[in-house]
């Protein structure tokens, strides 16, 4: 495997076009959280032409609803949630300048097309490793929709937050490529008497 | 007759809430270590290493394994000789959840109404399944179940003529449609028989069986193995990035059914299949 690439938001076209599906990336700097309800409100804000609680230009949104921080902790466990639930909102956010998203699971065709059109990137973080990922979060501050509790928008400062490029700006999709590569892998292995990657 | 004060039950549920969310059961951990050794995809291997490292951090620092600390499912086996005192049993269970989720800094993930969707802020109510059994003991099993995998679960009322092949196809499709969403490698709980609600409950209970403890019925055991091989040939792999380990285990539970029915249910569970239990 190739080494980790390192990036820092805000992202521009040059950085985004360097990233390829399957690349392992470490993100440092500022990212924002939003999941279902926060997306709904952001979209409403755009539709009503009101002031946004954050500027989306070049930014990365992380789909997460963290656990509360224990005393002395920055944040509780904070792994990705399923991205597909916000697919319906994503194209508009990308049109408004959003460049990256972190979540888990495949995206709809509409989102993939919007990623290509807007030269954006979709990263996957490993689901179910919230305790490990929380270690890379150095500060966390609610900046909007506090009433939503775990669904509020947080501004996170992260250091070497580990992700994988799942869908790149050319529309290459690791979920589809990976599955194709390993489908019936063991059967093929046995037939060919070689089982080495 | 034996008297059990429900305050004791509340205390036990409080403790189990934290334990279940922070300590991955050992059989699941061993399953993950074995998967890490067997996985052929280098990326899949790395993902499994992350998952194992995360379980160690969670255990050591008493942090939730996953931020989705779930809807709390409580299975009770109530000895019929027990008389509960000091209040209503189900209120006590919810009190235990409330305290455990607050003291353990666990996420509160329950909304009050499917459409109004206001957070209840204490992770209640729990979903409680009670069974009356012989004796005077109370067994409490607490299972926090995240929505990522629960949302990908399926029920089908097959025709009896569809038989085993119908079941295998149904499970394969459920796993393929779920893809990366339920956080593979999965533990797959399958219910066969009974009726609509019975088969889904069997599927959920199947998730509680320790890994590498196949069904005692030889035919069902063979079916568990066949389904495991089928889903692992899908190529989905750890986190859906491709690989040979899509599931760690397939567990089937079955029940007699109607002459006209073949109900089947698949309850998918993520690699963080969590549960804790105690006996009072």
XYZ file of C-alpha atoms in Angstrom, chain A:
197
model
C 0.000 0.000 0.000
C 1.064 3.589 -0.677
C 1.935 5.825 2.250
C -0.565 8.177 3.815
C -1.115 11.507 2.063
C -1.569 14.548 4.287
C -4.080 17.294 3.669
C -5.356 20.368 5.459
C -8.678 22.084 4.714
C -9.781 24.341 3.121
C -9.314 22.193 0.012
C -8.935 23.492 -3.527
C -9.149 21.834 -6.944
C -5.415 21.065 -7.038
C -5.450 19.161 -3.750
C -8.699 17.371 -4.560
C -7.555 16.223 -7.987
C -4.447 14.606 -6.444
C -6.621 12.271 -4.360
C -7.510 8.875 -5.829
C -10.024 6.292 -4.651
C -8.209 3.930 -2.283
C -5.659 6.507 -1.082
C -5.125 6.634 2.663
C -5.183 10.206 3.909
C -4.463 11.964 7.209
C -6.444 15.165 7.741
C -5.215 17.923 10.038
C -6.917 21.246 10.741
C -10.541 22.339 10.977
C -13.509 20.192 9.970
C -17.228 20.557 10.747
C -19.754 17.983 11.893
C -23.304 17.607 10.594
C -25.741 14.723 10.362
C -29.401 14.300 9.447
C -31.105 17.149 11.341
C -28.273 19.658 10.882
C -28.336 18.969 7.132
C -32.068 19.576 7.046
C -31.572 22.958 8.736
C -28.627 23.951 6.517
C -30.671 23.211 3.407
C -33.600 25.218 4.783
C -31.228 28.119 5.433
C -29.991 28.006 1.822
C -33.522 27.721 0.422
C -34.685 30.682 2.563
C -31.612 32.667 1.518
C -30.628 33.248 5.154
C -27.168 33.561 6.656
C -25.318 30.236 7.018
C -23.769 29.330 10.390
C -20.537 28.422 8.549
C -18.906 29.159 5.207
C -18.830 25.941 3.179
C -16.171 27.053 0.704
C -13.418 24.424 0.535
C -14.549 22.840 3.800
C -15.017 19.251 4.926
C -18.154 18.030 6.701
C -17.864 14.977 8.952
C -21.041 12.941 9.424
C -20.875 12.197 13.137
C -22.936 12.456 16.303
C -20.351 12.122 19.067
C -20.728 10.818 22.593
C -20.540 13.437 25.344
C -17.044 14.207 26.660
C -16.121 12.880 30.069
C -14.508 15.415 32.413
C -11.033 16.118 31.044
C -11.853 14.808 27.555
C -12.184 16.927 24.405
C -14.964 14.763 23.006
C -16.406 11.288 23.536
C -16.276 8.502 20.957
C -16.719 10.041 17.522
C -16.854 7.678 14.540
C -18.672 8.180 11.235
C -22.354 7.530 10.655
C -23.956 6.149 7.462
C -23.653 8.788 4.725
C -26.527 7.563 2.562
C -29.093 9.223 4.820
C -27.900 12.702 3.814
C -27.507 11.925 0.088
C -30.649 13.895 -0.655
C -29.077 17.074 0.822
C -25.488 16.704 -0.390
C -25.605 17.963 -4.015
C -26.858 21.409 -2.932
C -24.107 21.730 -0.303
C -21.486 20.757 -2.896
C -22.923 23.372 -5.274
C -22.447 25.899 -2.459
C -18.735 25.198 -2.190
C -18.382 22.165 0.103
C -15.297 20.205 -1.043
C -15.105 17.143 1.179
C -17.226 14.802 3.223
C -16.301 12.124 5.739
C -18.721 9.300 6.478
C -19.206 5.618 5.881
C -20.950 3.661 3.143
C -21.659 4.202 -0.527
C -23.358 7.298 -1.999
C -26.183 7.728 -4.479
C -25.559 8.282 -8.192
C -26.732 11.901 -7.747
C -24.051 12.489 -5.120
C -21.338 10.828 -7.238
C -22.287 13.033 -10.212
C -22.257 16.119 -8.008
C -18.832 15.135 -6.617
C -17.498 14.952 -10.201
C -19.184 18.175 -11.287
C -17.923 20.140 -8.276
C -14.476 18.508 -8.098
C -15.078 17.275 -4.569
C -14.069 14.175 -2.625
C -15.795 11.676 -0.368
C -13.691 10.143 2.380
C -14.617 7.102 4.437
C -13.537 6.755 8.031
C -13.739 3.323 9.649
C -17.114 2.869 11.317
C -17.232 1.632 14.893
C -13.827 2.929 16.000
C -15.084 6.071 17.710
C -12.755 5.739 20.707
C -9.661 5.589 18.482
C -10.820 8.445 16.224
C -11.599 10.662 19.250
C -7.859 10.622 20.050
C -7.167 12.629 16.882
C -9.667 15.366 17.823
C -7.853 18.140 19.669
C -10.741 20.542 20.244
C -14.498 20.522 19.760
C -16.856 23.457 19.915
C -20.565 23.653 19.122
C -21.083 26.444 16.578
C -24.742 25.939 15.641
C -27.966 24.103 16.525
C -26.983 23.319 20.108
C -30.566 22.192 20.764
C -29.926 19.152 18.546
C -27.605 17.620 21.163
C -25.382 15.027 19.446
C -26.658 16.327 16.094
C -25.437 19.910 16.648
C -22.775 21.346 14.315
C -19.346 21.166 15.953
C -16.162 22.778 14.754
C -13.417 20.184 15.290
C -9.664 20.678 15.251
C -8.142 17.377 14.189
C -4.601 16.068 13.910
C -3.855 13.157 11.585
C -7.486 12.055 11.372
C -7.272 8.801 9.304
C -9.553 8.389 6.279
C -9.617 6.603 2.938
C -10.652 8.183 -0.346
C -13.866 6.300 -1.145
C -15.060 8.351 -4.139
C -12.651 10.668 -5.933
C -13.377 13.678 -8.144
C -13.263 11.507 -11.278
C -16.035 9.332 -9.890
C -13.830 6.317 -9.094
C -15.515 4.375 -6.322
C -13.571 2.209 -3.885
C -16.731 0.403 -2.723
C -17.374 -0.856 -6.241
C -13.740 -1.505 -7.188
C -12.978 -3.323 -3.911
C -16.030 -5.533 -4.128
C -15.298 -6.440 -7.759
C -11.714 -7.346 -6.930
C -12.568 -9.681 -4.056
C -15.812 -11.237 -5.331
C -15.403 -15.044 -5.291
C -11.755 -14.453 -4.371
C -11.352 -17.665 -2.364
C -13.073 -19.776 -5.039
C -10.768 -18.379 -7.714
C -7.801 -18.902 -5.395
C -8.550 -22.558 -4.923
C -8.977 -23.066 -8.645
C -5.691 -21.409 -9.485
C -3.748 -22.807 -6.506
C -2.477 -19.387 -5.626
C -3.826 -17.322 -2.871
C -1.416 -14.466 -2.627
C -2.381 -10.819 -2.864
